[in-house]
Amino acid sequence: MGRRRRRRVDPADAARALPEAIAVLTRTLPTGPSPETFRRAKFDRPEAAPALWRLLFCVLSPMPADGASPSLALEAQARSVKAALRFQGYPRRALAQLPDDGSQGGRELLLALAWLLARGPTLEQLLAQSRVRLGDEMPVCEIHSYTRGCHSDRSLGHLSVTETELLRDPEGGQQLLQRLERENVRLEAALEWRRRELVFWQWMDTVLGACPPEASQPTFLPKIPAQGAAELELVVRELQALQEELQGVAETRWAAWEARVGGHGPEWSASRRALQEAVRQDLVALQWAWERGGGLAQPHGPHRLVRTEAGAPEGRGLQATEVIEVLRSREACLEVVLGQLQGQCRQELARLVGTLPGLIWIPPPGR
Amino acid sequence: MLPADCSSRLVAELRDALDSCAQRQRQLERSLRISRRLLRAWEPAKTPVPEPTPGPETDEEVPSSACSPSPQDLKELELLTQVLEKAVRVRKGISKAGGDKAPTVKSESTATSPATRASTRLRASDWTGSHASETKPPRGIRQTRVPAKDLSEHRLVSVEDPACIGRGARAAKLEPSRRSQETVPLAAPQAREVFTLKDKGILLQLPVAFRKAASQNSRLWAQLSSTHTSDSGDAATTAKNHFLQKMQTTSGWPSSRLSPAEVEAEVGRLQKACSLLRLRMGEELTADPKDWMQEYRCLLTLEGLQALAGQCLHRLQELRTAVVEQQLEPWPEGRLPRASSPCGGGADTIRSPPLLLYSSTQELQTLAALRLRVAMLNQQIHLEKVLMAELLPLVREQEPLGPPWLALCRAVHSLLCEGGERFLTILREDEPAD
């Protein structure tokens, strides 16, 4: 019964879809400019530029943990934004050519924003960075024990410091509540954005179309010698050294092994294959460890500390013992790296000074 | 000794390092402060005591009017009763020992007597009970003067359902009041109603408004991380890719171009690969194979490690070529400071923060110590790399004449090879003086 409106897209709905989508987008952003700014930006109106520079700065810089970052002048923000976008590989040169004073560039900035949004889970990452933390990440034992049983969420079991603090100080508690509620608004907007964003992307196509085409042969930016290039070289040398060591170590042992292991029976080749397979799998797992980015992405990340009885059923979360193991191995790894770097330096310096006559170098007493 | 630009860069780096240490320290101190404050007796709330009107649930301080006890009330009442009984026992123990309730700071301000609290509830009058000095050692809690008993009531009771215990307590009047009679003779003249986490922590409850917001928060996060594809999702993804491609093609850059961010990320991964390979090599070399099979396995592993090292090297050389060809600036100056621990990939950080379960203080201590150590090592390695990049070229380039260069070498050696902790000695063989 009733008219079926879904058959045909009501033109009024279609006209509203874009502004509504943009409105939703601005609700999810931390310092959302008004939808009007977006519209002006499409036509490259200068008044849209400052707000967009600031927004991009906010998006591209990680939120400082304490929230006490001195706010930069617009010009400094603009320069930072340019550098960050260049670092990320932003394809358009027009951005680099915008004046630093932040007075122009609405359309280009709009394109940059859309580019960031299109590439990755930018909104979600922004939300995650500024997430209200209700749990404890610092080890605080006693408060957990004393509030055992009070949490309405059974899986947590006790209050965190933040929660207990909110009970002690209702004013502060109000602020926390407000932050939570604001975050909820942004989260809801982010979910709604997913339903509405298509029309935004169609619009961005038109924005891009409105730009003058760029020259096909871009002028190359001058190469600035920077720390990163040196880092690459460092790793190259480390790997070369490692390779040489491995080779040296294995050669003699292979020879000895070949000599000792005499006649080969049929069971020999079966064992050999089994061992080869085992080693292969081992090494695949090892490789995975650095390619995937490590097992526990962040053992010191935003994990909520929860006290349980020892031997409690697993599956609820990470066990402290596991994390401790991971951290220990990470510590070992880092110590190796540091030792290696220092060793490289020692060699290099020895090489540089070794050629000089008439000097005696007395190293400091050993550790 | 150092050229000006070099030294200003180094100073900036070191300052950053110091700043991040200072920040960490501040965070820890803040956390300690807050925790200590929570563990002491709580001050009365600054907000004035509101009138006892049956307000909406979000109004924390309002006790509701009496109503018939619910099962939860009775349960809490039972809890309260147990506490009372314990207080009675303790007090009896003390009065037997003839302990005088000398109003030392400690004894007066130690954990409130539940008896006192409850009794002020049970009897509407200005009941004063002395404190059962806890047999546990006092905790040096400050004295707090709590003027109105109502305040600590509100603190203690569930802020959501503020009169939960109140109701329970009133209902206690229905019970044989022998318990209240037994509670204790007065000694101190004034009611000191002090709330401590240690004694009453388990009775706390979070306010309803907060609980609602918090559960909505986790629900929304879960939704956000789960709904990645849907009908509109696919269309939007296609539209996004189309947009990105158009951006690329209109820009004139070749699409195979690597961004500095990608190069850095990959160099980081390969650095990690190198460390892991080296670590593994160390393990294999210290192992002691017992028979030919173990030896074979060991050798195969070493061979495999060598092959992996070769692959990584190959990839690095590709990156190096790409950087040169594209005239990339791998790490442009003045870029925005990165967060010290980069957000792990998209999905991981979006989920509700996973729980980290611990079961003893020892575990927490170890955890904290290790985290600190890892952070320190990361910082040291970063500084080492920065110093190497800046200082080694200087040593190489300068003409090795005279004391300035020697001094530089000595300083550089100490910084780069000994972590700045030790110095080597250089003796020069001079020609004889005559």
JSON list of C-alpha atoms in Angstrom, two decimals, chain B residues 218-294:
[
{"chain": "B", "resi": 218, "resn": "SER", "atom": "CA", "xyz": [32.00, -0.33, 22.32]},
{"chain": "B", "resi": 219, "resn": "ARG", "atom": "CA", "xyz": [29.05, -1.29, 20.21]},
{"chain": "B", "resi": 220, "resn": "LEU", "atom": "CA", "xyz": [29.81, 1.44, 17.69]},
{"chain": "B", "resi": 221, "resn": "TRP", "atom": "CA", "xyz": [33.47, 0.50, 17.53]},
{"chain": "B", "resi": 222, "resn": "ALA", "atom": "CA", "xyz": [32.55, -3.10, 16.91]},
{"chain": "B", "resi": 223, "resn": "GLN", "atom": "CA", "xyz": [30.21, -2.05, 14.15]},
{"chain": "B", "resi": 224, "resn": "LEU", "atom": "CA", "xyz": [32.79, 0.21, 12.60]},
{"chain": "B", "resi": 225, "resn": "SER", "atom": "CA", "xyz": [35.37, -2.52, 12.44]},
{"chain": "B", "resi": 226, "resn": "SER", "atom": "CA", "xyz": [33.03, -5.17, 11.15]},
{"chain": "B", "resi": 227, "resn": "THR", "atom": "CA", "xyz": [31.05, -3.48, 8.43]},
{"chain": "B", "resi": 228, "resn": "HIS", "atom": "CA", "xyz": [33.60, -3.26, 5.74]},
{"chain": "B", "resi": 229, "resn": "THR", "atom": "CA", "xyz": [31.59, -4.47, 2.83]},
{"chain": "B", "resi": 230, "resn": "SER", "atom": "CA", "xyz": [28.03, -3.91, 1.89]},
{"chain": "B", "resi": 231, "resn": "ASP", "atom": "CA", "xyz": [26.12, -3.06, -1.24]},
{"chain": "B", "resi": 232, "resn": "SER", "atom": "CA", "xyz": [26.86, 0.59, -1.04]},
{"chain": "B", "resi": 233, "resn": "GLY", "atom": "CA", "xyz": [30.32, -0.36, 0.10]},
{"chain": "B", "resi": 234, "resn": "ASP", "atom": "CA", "xyz": [31.25, -2.03, -3.14]},
{"chain": "B", "resi": 235, "resn": "ALA", "atom": "CA", "xyz": [30.01, 0.80, -5.27]},
{"chain": "B", "resi": 236, "resn": "ALA", "atom": "CA", "xyz": [31.83, 3.27, -3.10]},
{"chain": "B", "resi": 237, "resn": "THR", "atom": "CA", "xyz": [35.05, 1.27, -3.32]},
{"chain": "B", "resi": 238, "resn": "THR", "atom": "CA", "xyz": [34.84, 1.25, -7.08]},
{"chain": "B", "resi": 239, "resn": "ALA", "atom": "CA", "xyz": [34.19, 4.97, -7.12]},
{"chain": "B", "resi": 240, "resn": "LYS", "atom": "CA", "xyz": [37.15, 5.55, -4.82]},
{"chain": "B", "resi": 241, "resn": "ASN", "atom": "CA", "xyz": [39.51, 3.57, -6.96]},
{"chain": "B", "resi": 242, "resn": "HIS", "atom": "CA", "xyz": [38.31, 5.35, -10.04]},
{"chain": "B", "resi": 243, "resn": "PHE", "atom": "CA", "xyz": [38.98, 8.66, -8.35]},
{"chain": "B", "resi": 244, "resn": "LEU", "atom": "CA", "xyz": [42.45, 7.62, -7.25]},
{"chain": "B", "resi": 245, "resn": "GLN", "atom": "CA", "xyz": [43.34, 6.45, -10.68]},
{"chain": "B", "resi": 246, "resn": "LYS", "atom": "CA", "xyz": [42.15, 9.65, -12.24]},
{"chain": "B", "resi": 247, "resn": "MET", "atom": "CA", "xyz": [44.22, 11.60, -9.73]},
{"chain": "B", "resi": 248, "resn": "GLN", "atom": "CA", "xyz": [47.22, 9.59, -10.74]},
{"chain": "B", "resi": 249, "resn": "THR", "atom": "CA", "xyz": [46.76, 9.92, -14.46]},
{"chain": "B", "resi": 250, "resn": "THR", "atom": "CA", "xyz": [46.07, 13.62, -14.41]},
{"chain": "B", "resi": 251, "resn": "SER", "atom": "CA", "xyz": [49.18, 14.26, -12.43]},
{"chain": "B", "resi": 252, "resn": "GLY", "atom": "CA", "xyz": [51.67, 13.13, -15.00]},
{"chain": "B", "resi": 253, "resn": "TRP", "atom": "CA", "xyz": [53.68, 11.01, -12.65]},
{"chain": "B", "resi": 254, "resn": "PRO", "atom": "CA", "xyz": [54.15, 7.38, -13.53]},
{"chain": "B", "resi": 255, "resn": "SER", "atom": "CA", "xyz": [51.93, 5.19, -11.49]},
{"chain": "B", "resi": 256, "resn": "SER", "atom": "CA", "xyz": [54.65, 2.86, -10.41]},
{"chain": "B", "resi": 257, "resn": "ARG", "atom": "CA", "xyz": [56.21, 5.60, -8.39]},
{"chain": "B", "resi": 258, "resn": "LEU", "atom": "CA", "xyz": [57.01, 4.74, -4.83]},
{"chain": "B", "resi": 259, "resn": "SER", "atom": "CA", "xyz": [56.21, 7.22, -2.15]},
{"chain": "B", "resi": 260, "resn": "PRO", "atom": "CA", "xyz": [58.79, 8.06, 0.47]},
{"chain": "B", "resi": 261, "resn": "ALA", "atom": "CA", "xyz": [56.45, 6.63, 3.06]},
{"chain": "B", "resi": 262, "resn": "GLU", "atom": "CA", "xyz": [56.42, 3.28, 1.33]},
{"chain": "B", "resi": 263, "resn": "VAL", "atom": "CA", "xyz": [60.18, 3.27, 0.99]},
{"chain": "B", "resi": 264, "resn": "GLU", "atom": "CA", "xyz": [60.64, 4.05, 4.63]},
{"chain": "B", "resi": 265, "resn": "ALA", "atom": "CA", "xyz": [58.18, 1.40, 5.69]},
{"chain": "B", "resi": 266, "resn": "GLU", "atom": "CA", "xyz": [59.90, -1.19, 3.61]},
{"chain": "B", "resi": 267, "resn": "VAL", "atom": "CA", "xyz": [63.37, -0.26, 4.81]},
{"chain": "B", "resi": 268, "resn": "GLY", "atom": "CA", "xyz": [62.04, -0.60, 8.33]},
{"chain": "B", "resi": 269, "resn": "ARG", "atom": "CA", "xyz": [60.72, -4.06, 7.60]},
{"chain": "B", "resi": 270, "resn": "LEU", "atom": "CA", "xyz": [63.99, -5.12, 6.06]},
{"chain": "B", "resi": 271, "resn": "GLN", "atom": "CA", "xyz": [65.87, -3.78, 9.04]},
{"chain": "B", "resi": 272, "resn": "LYS", "atom": "CA", "xyz": [63.68, -5.90, 11.23]},
{"chain": "B", "resi": 273, "resn": "ALA", "atom": "CA", "xyz": [64.29, -8.83, 8.91]},
{"chain": "B", "resi": 274, "resn": "CYS", "atom": "CA", "xyz": [68.01, -8.38, 9.34]},
{"chain": "B", "resi": 275, "resn": "SER", "atom": "CA", "xyz": [67.74, -8.44, 13.12]},
{"chain": "B", "resi": 276, "resn": "LEU", "atom": "CA", "xyz": [65.51, -11.47, 13.13]},
{"chain": "B", "resi": 277, "resn": "LEU", "atom": "CA", "xyz": [67.79, -13.33, 10.78]},
{"chain": "B", "resi": 278, "resn": "ARG", "atom": "CA", "xyz": [70.79, -12.50, 12.87]},
{"chain": "B", "resi": 279, "resn": "LEU", "atom": "CA", "xyz": [69.04, -13.54, 16.03]},
{"chain": "B", "resi": 280, "resn": "ARG", "atom": "CA", "xyz": [68.09, -16.83, 14.46]},
{"chain": "B", "resi": 281, "resn": "MET", "atom": "CA", "xyz": [71.61, -17.38, 13.24]},
{"chain": "B", "resi": 282, "resn": "GLY", "atom": "CA", "xyz": [72.82, -16.87, 16.77]},
{"chain": "B", "resi": 283, "resn": "GLU", "atom": "CA", "xyz": [70.41, -19.48, 18.04]},
{"chain": "B", "resi": 284, "resn": "GLU", "atom": "CA", "xyz": [71.51, -22.01, 15.45]},
{"chain": "B", "resi": 285, "resn": "LEU", "atom": "CA", "xyz": [75.15, -21.42, 16.16]},
{"chain": "B", "resi": 286, "resn": "THR", "atom": "CA", "xyz": [74.81, -21.88, 19.88]},
{"chain": "B", "resi": 287, "resn": "ALA", "atom": "CA", "xyz": [72.77, -25.03, 19.50]},
{"chain": "B", "resi": 288, "resn": "ASP", "atom": "CA", "xyz": [74.75, -28.20, 19.81]},
{"chain": "B", "resi": 289, "resn": "PRO", "atom": "CA", "xyz": [73.59, -30.83, 17.33]},
{"chain": "B", "resi": 290, "resn": "LYS", "atom": "CA", "xyz": [73.74, -34.33, 18.71]},
{"chain": "B", "resi": 291, "resn": "ASP", "atom": "CA", "xyz": [73.49, -36.36, 15.58]},
{"chain": "B", "resi": 292, "resn": "TRP", "atom": "CA", "xyz": [73.70, -36.07, 11.86]},
{"chain": "B", "resi": 293, "resn": "MET", "atom": "CA", "xyz": [70.03, -35.27, 11.49]},
{"chain": "B", "resi": 294, "resn": "GLN", "atom": "CA", "xyz": [70.18, -32.32, 13.81]}
]
